[in-house]
Short mmCIF file of C-alpha atoms and ligand atoms in Angstrom, two decimals:
data_model
loop_
_atom_site.label_atom_id
_atom_site.label_comp_id
_atom_site.label_asym_id
_atom_site.label_seq_id
_atom_site.Cartn_x
_atom_site.Cartn_y
_atom_site.Cartn_z
CA MET C 154 -2.56 -26.85 27.51
CA THR C 155 0.17 -25.41 25.12
CA THR C 156 1.29 -28.09 22.69
CA THR C 157 5.04 -28.11 22.05
CA GLN C 158 4.71 -29.58 18.61
CA PRO C 159 2.70 -27.30 16.24
CA ASP C 160 -0.56 -29.10 15.20
CA PRO C 161 -0.70 -29.96 11.53
CA GLU C 162 -2.54 -27.20 9.88
CA TRP C 163 -6.19 -27.77 8.86
CA PRO C 164 -6.78 -28.04 5.11
CA LEU C 165 -7.48 -25.01 3.10
CA TYR C 166 -10.92 -24.80 1.55
CA GLU C 167 -11.90 -22.41 -1.26
CA VAL C 168 -15.28 -20.76 -0.67
CA PHE C 169 -17.84 -20.01 -3.43
CA ILE C 170 -21.00 -18.00 -2.76
CA ARG C 171 -24.28 -17.58 -4.73
CA SER C 172 -25.30 -14.07 -3.82
CA LYS C 173 -28.91 -14.58 -4.93
CA ARG C 174 -30.98 -17.01 -6.91
CA GLY C 175 -30.37 -16.86 -10.55
CA LEU C 176 -26.64 -16.08 -10.14
CA ASN C 177 -23.62 -18.40 -10.32
CA HIS C 178 -21.55 -19.23 -7.28
CA VAL C 179 -18.57 -17.01 -7.26
CA HIS C 180 -15.24 -17.57 -5.56
CA VAL C 181 -14.82 -15.19 -2.52
CA GLY C 182 -11.76 -16.51 -0.72
CA SER C 183 -10.52 -19.34 1.41
CA LEU C 184 -10.41 -20.55 5.02
CA HIS C 185 -9.04 -23.40 7.11
CA ALA C 186 -11.25 -26.04 8.69
CA PRO C 187 -10.94 -29.57 9.92
CA ASP C 188 -13.63 -30.80 7.52
CA ALA C 189 -16.06 -29.64 4.85
CA GLU C 190 -18.92 -29.33 7.28
CA MET C 191 -17.00 -26.98 9.61
CA ALA C 192 -15.70 -25.18 6.47
CA LEU C 193 -19.34 -24.41 5.56
CA LEU C 194 -20.03 -22.99 9.10
CA HIS C 195 -16.92 -20.94 9.10
CA ALA C 196 -17.69 -19.68 5.53
CA ARG C 197 -21.16 -18.50 6.74
CA ASP C 198 -19.42 -16.44 9.59
CA VAL C 199 -16.52 -15.12 7.52
CA TYR C 200 -18.24 -14.41 4.22
CA THR C 201 -21.95 -13.85 4.72
CA ARG C 202 -22.36 -11.60 7.79
CA ARG C 203 -24.68 -9.28 5.80
CA ASN C 204 -26.87 -11.59 3.68
CA GLU C 205 -24.25 -11.81 1.00
CA GLY C 206 -25.32 -15.37 0.07
CA VAL C 207 -28.10 -17.81 -0.31
CA SER C 208 -25.89 -20.73 -0.97
CA ILE C 209 -22.27 -21.67 -0.19
CA TRP C 210 -19.93 -24.27 -1.80
CA VAL C 211 -16.63 -25.25 -0.29
CA ALA C 212 -13.96 -27.32 -1.93
CA LYS C 213 -10.51 -28.34 -0.78
CA SER C 214 -8.04 -26.13 -2.42
CA ALA C 215 -5.84 -29.22 -3.03
CA ASP C 216 -8.69 -30.78 -5.13
CA ILE C 217 -8.75 -27.84 -7.66
CA THR C 218 -6.82 -28.41 -10.81
CA ALA C 219 -5.93 -25.04 -12.46
CA SER C 220 -4.54 -24.13 -15.83
CA SER C 221 -0.95 -22.79 -15.63
CA PRO C 222 -0.51 -19.03 -16.26
CA LEU C 223 2.66 -19.89 -18.19
CA GLU C 224 0.78 -21.89 -20.88
CA LYS C 225 -1.89 -19.28 -21.03
CA ASP C 226 -1.21 -18.40 -24.63
CA PRO C 227 -1.07 -21.90 -26.15
CA LEU C 228 -4.04 -23.07 -24.01
CA PHE C 229 -6.30 -20.28 -25.12
CA ALA C 230 -4.86 -19.89 -28.67
CA PRO C 231 -7.58 -22.10 -30.28
CA SER C 232 -10.13 -19.39 -29.66
CA GLY C 233 -7.90 -16.49 -30.56
CA ASP C 234 -8.38 -16.70 -34.42
CA LYS C 235 -12.05 -17.59 -34.50
CA VAL C 236 -13.55 -14.22 -34.92
CA TYR C 237 -16.48 -15.91 -36.74
CA ARG C 238 -17.75 -17.01 -33.34
CA HIS C 239 -18.83 -13.49 -32.53
CA PRO C 240 -21.99 -11.96 -33.95
CA THR C 241 -20.22 -8.80 -35.11
CA PHE C 242 -18.37 -10.93 -37.66
CA TYR C 243 -21.55 -10.93 -39.89
CA ASP C 244 -22.69 -7.94 -41.90
CA ILE C 245 -26.44 -7.67 -41.80
CA PRO C 246 -28.12 -4.70 -43.57
CA SER C 247 -29.45 -2.22 -41.09
CA ASN C 248 -33.05 -2.46 -42.45
CA VAL C 249 -33.35 -6.04 -41.26
CA PRO C 250 -35.18 -5.83 -37.89
CA HIS C 251 -34.75 -7.88 -34.75
CA MET C 252 -31.29 -9.24 -35.42
CA MET F 264 17.76 -26.59 -15.63
CA GLN F 265 18.33 -22.84 -15.71
CA VAL F 266 15.13 -20.99 -16.48
CA ASP F 267 15.54 -17.81 -18.36
CA GLN F 268 13.83 -15.06 -16.23
CA ALA F 269 13.93 -12.24 -18.72
CA PRO F 270 10.72 -13.08 -20.54
CA LEU F 271 8.97 -13.73 -17.15
CA GLU F 272 10.09 -10.34 -15.78
CA GLU F 273 9.05 -8.70 -18.97
CA ALA F 274 5.53 -10.19 -18.71
CA PHE F 275 5.31 -9.04 -15.06
CA GLU F 276 6.37 -5.57 -15.89
CA ALA F 277 3.89 -5.36 -18.78
CA THR F 278 1.04 -6.43 -16.50
CA ILE F 279 1.91 -3.73 -13.98
CA ALA F 280 2.37 -1.13 -16.77
CA ALA F 281 -1.01 -1.95 -18.19
CA ASN F 282 -2.47 -1.44 -14.71
CA ASP F 283 -3.62 -5.06 -14.83
CA ARG F 284 -3.58 -7.28 -11.74
CA ILE F 285 -0.98 -9.95 -10.82
CA GLU F 286 -2.67 -13.20 -9.78
CA PRO F 287 -1.30 -15.83 -7.37
CA ARG F 288 0.14 -18.37 -9.89
CA ASP F 289 1.77 -15.65 -12.06
CA TRP F 290 5.56 -15.29 -11.93
CA MET F 291 6.55 -12.34 -9.71
CA PRO F 292 9.86 -10.99 -8.52
CA GLU F 293 10.82 -12.38 -5.12
CA HIS F 294 11.13 -8.82 -3.78
CA TYR F 295 7.55 -8.10 -4.85
CA ARG F 296 6.31 -11.24 -3.18
CA GLN F 297 8.17 -10.47 0.09
CA THR F 298 7.04 -6.79 0.13
CA LEU F 299 3.37 -8.00 -0.19
CA ILE F 300 3.75 -10.66 2.36
CA ARG F 301 5.06 -8.03 4.83
CA GLN F 302 2.42 -5.48 4.04
CA VAL F 303 -0.61 -7.74 3.81
CA ALA F 304 0.34 -9.81 6.85
CA GLN F 305 0.87 -6.52 8.87
CA HIS F 306 -2.52 -5.34 7.66
CA ALA F 307 -4.06 -8.73 8.68
CA HIS F 308 -2.39 -8.62 12.14
CA SER F 309 -3.71 -5.07 12.63
CA GLU F 310 -7.27 -6.27 12.08
CA ILE F 311 -6.84 -9.07 14.55
CA ILE F 312 -4.99 -7.10 17.26
CA GLY F 313 -7.36 -4.20 16.56
CA MET F 314 -10.24 -6.29 18.13
CA GLN F 315 -8.62 -5.88 21.57
CA PRO F 316 -8.91 -2.15 22.48
CA GLU F 317 -12.58 -2.18 21.62
CA GLY F 318 -13.36 -5.71 22.72
CA ASN F 319 -12.23 -4.46 26.10
CA TRP F 320 -15.59 -2.61 26.42
CA ILE F 321 -17.98 -5.27 25.13
CA THR F 322 -18.95 -6.49 28.56
CA ARG F 323 -19.45 -2.93 29.78
CA ALA F 324 -21.35 -1.46 26.96
CA PRO F 325 -23.92 1.11 28.22
CA SER F 326 -26.95 -0.38 26.53
CA LEU F 327 -28.01 -3.54 24.69
CA ARG F 328 -28.03 -1.53 21.42
CA ARG F 329 -24.41 -0.35 21.91
CA LYS F 330 -23.34 -3.89 22.91
CA ALA F 331 -24.86 -5.45 19.79
CA VAL F 332 -23.23 -2.83 17.55
CA LEU F 333 -19.96 -3.18 19.17
CA LEU F 334 -20.00 -6.95 18.96
CA ALA F 335 -20.83 -6.80 15.24
CA LYS F 336 -18.00 -4.29 14.69
CA VAL F 337 -15.42 -6.33 16.50
CA GLN F 338 -16.55 -9.56 14.63
CA ASP F 339 -16.13 -7.57 11.42
CA GLU F 340 -12.54 -6.89 12.30
CA ALA F 341 -12.02 -10.61 12.90
CA GLY F 342 -13.44 -11.19 9.38
CA HIS F 343 -11.12 -8.52 7.94
CA GLY F 344 -8.21 -10.29 9.42
CA LEU F 345 -9.30 -13.56 7.90
CA TYR F 346 -9.89 -12.06 4.41
CA LEU F 347 -6.33 -10.71 4.57
CA TYR F 348 -4.77 -13.90 5.91
CA SER F 349 -6.48 -15.72 3.04
CA ALA F 350 -4.85 -13.26 0.61
CA THR F 351 -1.43 -13.61 2.28
CA GLU F 352 -1.62 -17.36 2.00
CA THR F 353 -1.84 -17.08 -1.80
CA LEU F 354 1.71 -15.76 -1.66
CA GLY F 355 2.96 -19.01 -0.35
CA VAL F 356 3.03 -18.45 3.51
CA SER F 357 0.88 -20.63 5.75
CA ARG F 358 -1.70 -19.31 8.25
CA ASP F 359 0.02 -20.85 11.19
CA GLU F 360 3.37 -19.34 10.21
CA LEU F 361 1.68 -15.93 10.11
CA THR F 362 0.28 -16.39 13.52
CA ARG F 363 3.68 -17.51 14.87
CA ARG F 364 5.35 -14.37 13.31
CA LEU F 365 2.75 -12.15 15.05
CA ILE F 366 3.15 -13.87 18.43
CA SER F 367 6.91 -13.88 18.30
CA GLY F 368 6.96 -10.16 17.30
CA LYS F 369 8.68 -10.81 13.99
CA GLN F 370 5.83 -9.14 12.16
CA LYS F 371 4.19 -5.91 13.25
CA TYR F 372 0.70 -4.44 13.27
CA SER F 373 -0.56 -0.88 13.25
CA SER F 374 0.90 1.15 16.16
CA ILE F 375 -2.49 2.76 16.88
CA PHE F 376 -3.64 -0.52 18.71
CA ASN F 377 -0.90 -0.09 21.27
CA TYR F 378 -2.86 2.73 22.83
CA PRO F 379 -5.40 1.93 25.66
CA THR F 380 -9.13 2.51 25.61
CA LEU F 381 -9.82 4.38 28.84
CA THR F 382 -13.54 5.27 28.42
CA TYR F 383 -16.53 4.20 26.40
CA ALA F 384 -16.11 7.49 24.42
CA ASP F 385 -12.98 5.77 22.99
CA VAL F 386 -15.23 3.29 21.20
CA GLY F 387 -16.78 6.21 19.41
CA THR F 388 -13.42 7.93 18.74
CA ILE F 389 -11.92 4.76 17.36
CA GLY F 390 -14.84 4.24 15.00
CA TRP F 391 -14.71 7.83 13.84
CA LEU F 392 -10.99 8.49 13.60
CA VAL F 393 -9.19 5.22 13.58
CA ASP F 394 -11.62 3.48 11.18
CA GLY F 395 -11.77 6.79 9.30
CA ALA F 396 -8.07 6.81 8.77
CA ALA F 397 -8.19 3.15 7.82
CA ILE F 398 -10.79 3.92 5.22
CA CYS F 399 -8.53 6.65 3.74
CA ASN F 400 -5.76 4.05 3.53
CA GLN F 401 -7.85 1.23 2.23
CA VAL F 402 -9.98 2.72 -0.43
CA PRO F 403 -7.01 3.24 -2.84
CA LEU F 404 -5.76 -0.29 -1.91
CA CYS F 405 -8.85 -1.70 -3.68
CA ARG F 406 -6.81 -0.92 -6.87
CA THR F 407 -3.59 -2.49 -5.62
CA SER F 408 -1.64 -4.49 -8.15
CA TYR F 409 -1.99 -7.93 -6.41
CA GLY F 410 -5.38 -9.35 -7.22
CA PRO F 411 -6.28 -11.14 -3.93
CA TYR F 412 -5.20 -8.13 -1.82
CA GLY F 413 -7.36 -5.80 -3.84
CA ARG F 414 -10.39 -8.10 -3.62
CA ALA F 415 -9.96 -8.45 0.12
CA MET F 416 -9.79 -4.66 0.39
CA ILE F 417 -13.08 -4.29 -1.58
CA ARG F 418 -14.89 -6.58 0.88
CA ILE F 419 -13.37 -4.67 3.80
CA CYS F 420 -14.24 -1.26 2.51
CA LYS F 421 -17.85 -2.26 2.03
CA GLU F 422 -17.97 -2.92 5.83
CA GLU F 423 -15.85 0.00 7.07
CA SER F 424 -18.56 2.60 6.60
CA PHE F 425 -20.68 1.07 9.31
CA HIS F 426 -17.69 1.18 11.62
CA GLN F 427 -17.09 4.87 11.13
CA ARG F 428 -20.72 5.92 11.23
CA GLN F 429 -21.49 3.92 14.42
CA GLY F 430 -18.51 5.71 16.11
CA TYR F 431 -19.57 9.10 15.03
CA GLU F 432 -23.17 8.53 16.03
CA LEU F 433 -22.01 7.40 19.48
CA LEU F 434 -19.98 10.58 19.93
CA MET F 435 -22.95 12.71 18.60
CA THR F 436 -25.17 11.11 21.24
CA MET F 437 -22.64 11.95 23.96
CA MET F 438 -22.28 15.48 22.70
CA ARG F 439 -26.09 15.98 23.17
CA GLY F 440 -25.70 14.75 26.80
CA THR F 441 -24.21 16.40 29.83
CA ASP F 442 -21.12 18.69 30.08
CA GLU F 443 -19.27 15.75 31.58
CA GLN F 444 -20.09 13.57 28.58
CA ARG F 445 -18.97 16.35 26.26
CA ALA F 446 -15.78 16.61 28.22
CA MET F 447 -15.28 12.86 27.89
CA VAL F 448 -15.55 13.06 24.09
CA GLN F 449 -13.05 15.95 23.79
CA GLU F 450 -10.64 14.20 26.12
CA SER F 451 -10.88 11.00 24.07
CA VAL F 452 -10.38 12.90 20.75
CA ASP F 453 -7.35 14.67 22.24
CA ARG F 454 -5.69 11.35 22.99
CA PHE F 455 -6.45 9.68 19.60
CA TRP F 456 -5.83 12.58 17.12
CA TRP F 457 -2.11 12.27 16.90
CA PRO F 458 -1.87 8.48 16.94
CA ALA F 459 -4.58 8.52 14.19
CA LEU F 460 -2.33 10.73 12.08
CA MET F 461 0.57 8.44 12.58
CA MET F 462 -1.44 5.48 11.17
CA PHE F 463 -0.33 6.62 7.69
CA GLY F 464 3.24 5.87 8.60
CA PRO F 465 6.35 7.97 8.69
CA PRO F 466 6.70 11.13 6.59
CA ASP F 467 7.55 10.47 2.88
CA GLY F 468 11.18 11.43 3.50
CA ASP F 469 11.58 8.60 5.99
CA SER F 470 9.63 5.97 4.07
CA PRO F 471 12.27 4.25 2.01
CA ASN F 472 9.97 1.52 0.62
CA THR F 473 7.34 3.87 -0.72
CA ALA F 474 8.89 4.53 -4.14
CA GLN F 475 9.29 0.86 -5.01
CA SER F 476 5.82 0.00 -3.66
CA MET F 477 4.28 2.76 -5.79
CA ALA F 478 6.24 1.72 -8.89
CA TRP F 479 4.81 -1.84 -8.46
CA GLY F 480 1.37 -0.52 -7.94
CA ILE F 481 1.06 -2.01 -4.46
CA LYS F 482 0.62 1.45 -2.95
CA ARG F 483 -1.27 4.11 -4.82
CA HIS F 484 -0.48 7.20 -2.75
CA THR F 485 2.24 8.28 -0.37
CA ASN F 486 1.86 8.43 3.36
CA ASP F 487 1.79 12.29 3.46
CA GLU F 488 -0.80 12.47 0.60
CA LEU F 489 -3.17 10.15 2.50
CA ARG F 490 -2.51 11.91 5.84
CA GLN F 491 -3.46 15.27 4.26
CA ARG F 492 -6.60 13.77 2.81
CA PHE F 493 -7.56 12.54 6.23
CA VAL F 494 -7.02 15.88 7.90
CA ASP F 495 -9.10 17.53 5.25
CA MET F 496 -11.95 15.03 5.70
CA SER F 497 -11.84 15.19 9.47
CA MET F 498 -11.99 18.90 10.03
CA PRO F 499 -15.69 19.49 8.92
CA GLN F 500 -16.70 16.40 10.78
CA ALA F 501 -15.04 17.79 14.03
CA GLU F 502 -16.84 21.02 13.55
CA ALA F 503 -20.20 19.33 13.04
CA LEU F 504 -19.59 17.32 16.19
CA GLY F 505 -18.39 20.35 18.27
CA VAL F 506 -14.88 19.12 19.20
CA THR F 507 -11.48 20.42 18.41
CA PHE F 508 -8.15 18.64 17.53
CA PRO F 509 -5.20 19.22 19.79
CA ASP F 510 -3.10 21.02 17.12
CA PRO F 511 -2.60 24.80 17.27
CA GLU F 512 -1.19 24.74 13.70
CA LEU F 513 -4.34 23.42 12.21
CA LYS F 514 -5.75 25.99 9.82
CA TRP F 515 -7.21 26.35 6.30
CA ASN F 516 -4.71 27.18 3.59
CA GLU F 517 -6.60 28.99 0.96
CA GLU F 518 -3.77 28.61 -1.55
CA ARG F 519 -3.43 24.87 -1.16
CA GLY F 520 -7.12 24.24 -0.73
CA SER F 521 -6.18 22.11 2.23
CA TYR F 522 -5.65 22.31 5.92
CA ASP F 523 -2.12 22.96 7.31
CA TYR F 524 -1.30 20.89 10.31
CA GLY F 525 1.46 20.39 12.79
CA GLU F 526 4.10 17.67 12.82
CA PRO F 527 3.18 14.55 14.77
CA ASP F 528 5.77 13.42 17.30
CA TRP F 529 7.71 10.87 15.27
CA GLU F 530 9.93 9.99 18.20
CA GLU F 531 6.87 8.73 19.93
CA PHE F 532 5.90 6.90 16.73
CA TRP F 533 9.15 4.98 16.50
CA HIS F 534 9.08 4.33 20.20
CA VAL F 535 5.74 2.52 19.78
CA VAL F 536 6.71 0.77 16.61
CA LYS F 537 9.76 -0.56 18.35
CA GLY F 538 7.50 -2.23 20.94
CA ASN F 539 7.58 0.32 23.71
CA GLY F 540 4.13 1.80 23.49
CA PRO F 541 1.67 1.69 26.41
CA CYS F 542 0.13 -1.63 25.43
CA ASN F 543 2.44 -3.60 23.08
CA THR F 544 3.33 -6.28 25.48
CA GLN F 545 -0.33 -6.70 26.64
CA ARG F 546 -1.68 -6.91 23.07
CA VAL F 547 0.78 -9.70 22.01
CA ALA F 548 0.45 -11.54 25.25
CA HIS F 549 -3.29 -11.53 24.92
CA ARG F 550 -3.15 -12.79 21.34
CA LYS F 551 -0.86 -15.60 22.43
CA ALA F 552 -3.09 -16.53 25.32
CA ALA F 553 -6.11 -16.61 23.04
CA TYR F 554 -4.24 -18.96 20.67
CA ASP F 555 -3.03 -21.19 23.51
CA ASP F 556 -6.44 -21.27 25.25
CA GLY F 557 -8.01 -22.15 21.93
CA ALA F 558 -5.83 -25.32 21.59
CA TRP F 559 -8.52 -27.58 23.12
CA VAL F 560 -11.13 -26.21 20.77
CA ARG F 561 -8.94 -26.96 17.69
CA GLU F 562 -8.12 -30.44 19.07
CA ALA F 563 -11.80 -31.11 19.68
CA ALA F 564 -12.75 -29.95 16.16
CA SER F 565 -10.06 -32.17 14.64
CA ALA F 566 -11.20 -35.16 16.68
CA ALA F 567 -14.86 -34.57 15.61
CA ALA F 568 -13.83 -34.30 12.03
CA ALA F 569 -11.82 -37.50 12.31
CA ARG F 570 -14.72 -39.35 13.91
CA ASN F 571 -17.18 -38.11 11.32
CA GLU F 572 -14.91 -39.21 8.59
CA ALA F 573 -14.43 -42.69 10.15
CA GLU F 574 -18.20 -43.04 10.52
CA ALA F 575 -18.80 -41.93 6.97
CA SER F 576 -16.22 -44.42 5.52
CA GLN F 577 -17.72 -47.16 7.72
CA ALA F 578 -21.18 -46.43 6.31
CA ARG F 579 -19.69 -46.50 2.72
CA VAL F 580 -18.28 -49.95 3.32
CA GLU F 581 -21.56 -51.26 4.68
CA GLN F 582 -23.62 -49.78 1.84
CA ALA F 583 -21.28 -51.00 -0.82
CA PRO F 584 -23.04 -53.77 -2.89
CA ARG F 585 -21.80 -57.23 -1.94
CA PRO F 586 -20.65 -59.54 -4.80
CA SER F 587 -23.18 -62.22 -3.70
CA LEU F 588 -26.09 -59.85 -4.43
CA ARG F 589 -24.84 -59.19 -7.94
CA GLY F 590 -26.85 -61.08 -10.63
CA SER F 591 -25.22 -62.68 -13.68
CA ASP F 592 -26.12 -59.64 -15.63
CA GLY F 593 -24.12 -57.53 -13.27
CA ARG F 594 -27.16 -55.70 -11.86
CA VAL F 595 -27.36 -55.21 -8.14
CA GLU F 596 -30.44 -56.79 -6.64
CA THR F 597 -32.44 -54.37 -4.59
CA ARG F 598 -34.55 -55.78 -1.84
FE1 LIG M 670 -11.16 -3.53 9.60
FE1 LIG M 671 -13.06 -1.22 10.98
#
């Protein structure tokens, strides 16, 4: 029964869980599975043994495009100098209500 | 092209100094990466091998309730192993490679799992003392400097409390039973106390990697600090349970505000670490057998996935609009 040649490894899936209605799916970890359907079943067993989720997403890790940490500064620079996007940038007299 | 590493190293050191987390795609010193791979993989292997001593009793649980509890506990340990393998993989080592390193003995697991479980009381003692020691170790690791490791630890710690409490409750139930049952509990505690203390690793003086691991924020406390914390936590629990620990030197030290305790037998510790404990061979052989015996399941799952994929792509071909059905305006005729 033992195979001499190691089997090719199953693809890695990233797992995202919505912990309850009204919340976003959040990344919780990864697992290997032969296909997406099995990945969902494994994700249920590995990541939701105590009702941690009402919905699961799985996506092949290889399909995720990520920004590079090295270009972090230039990538996020456009928002760095736009303080006027924050409400605290504007002075409103304290006697103006509900603002 | 030669990449200048100085700014990368500076950024890494600054992240560590700010008590911030290192994430998988960040640059990190090779030594940091290797240290983490060793530690997290060893931790993952411990969870996986740790299923065996208790799993041994699942078919012989004394009641359906105890059986359901033990099954859930052992299944959690499998989950812990998987969270940690998932974290290890982010460091650039494959899952299969990790399994191979465990089976070939290249990577270790906690020496505690090389001791046998001789009675059902051991299930209780392991939950109380072994999971208790693991909790002591793991709670500070939730703040470890490597993000995926810390996040895995947070998930694990949430589940460990159940492990410790079910064990302690089991022992309490036995202590309310017959003299024979009380003796079983004491005998079990006597066997596991010293190995549990050894779970924190060698004394600080013999732990050459600790300083670097602490500088990098991988470890947050030394072995001896954690061991002391565990002794202090366990003493009142033993008193409440009505058992003693097999250490004549154990006594409250008013000055230190801690319990003094005797020195574990470090020769025995190294003996077990080097592979000569009572169950080392059996544990690894069992893991290998489980892997080999599971080959047909993996093959069947791969075959099912391939067939489903073939059927799905066949269906896509059949459903694709045929050119002859396309009208001159490009719309597909629906019938
Ligand atoms: Fe665990
Ligand atoms: Fe546990």
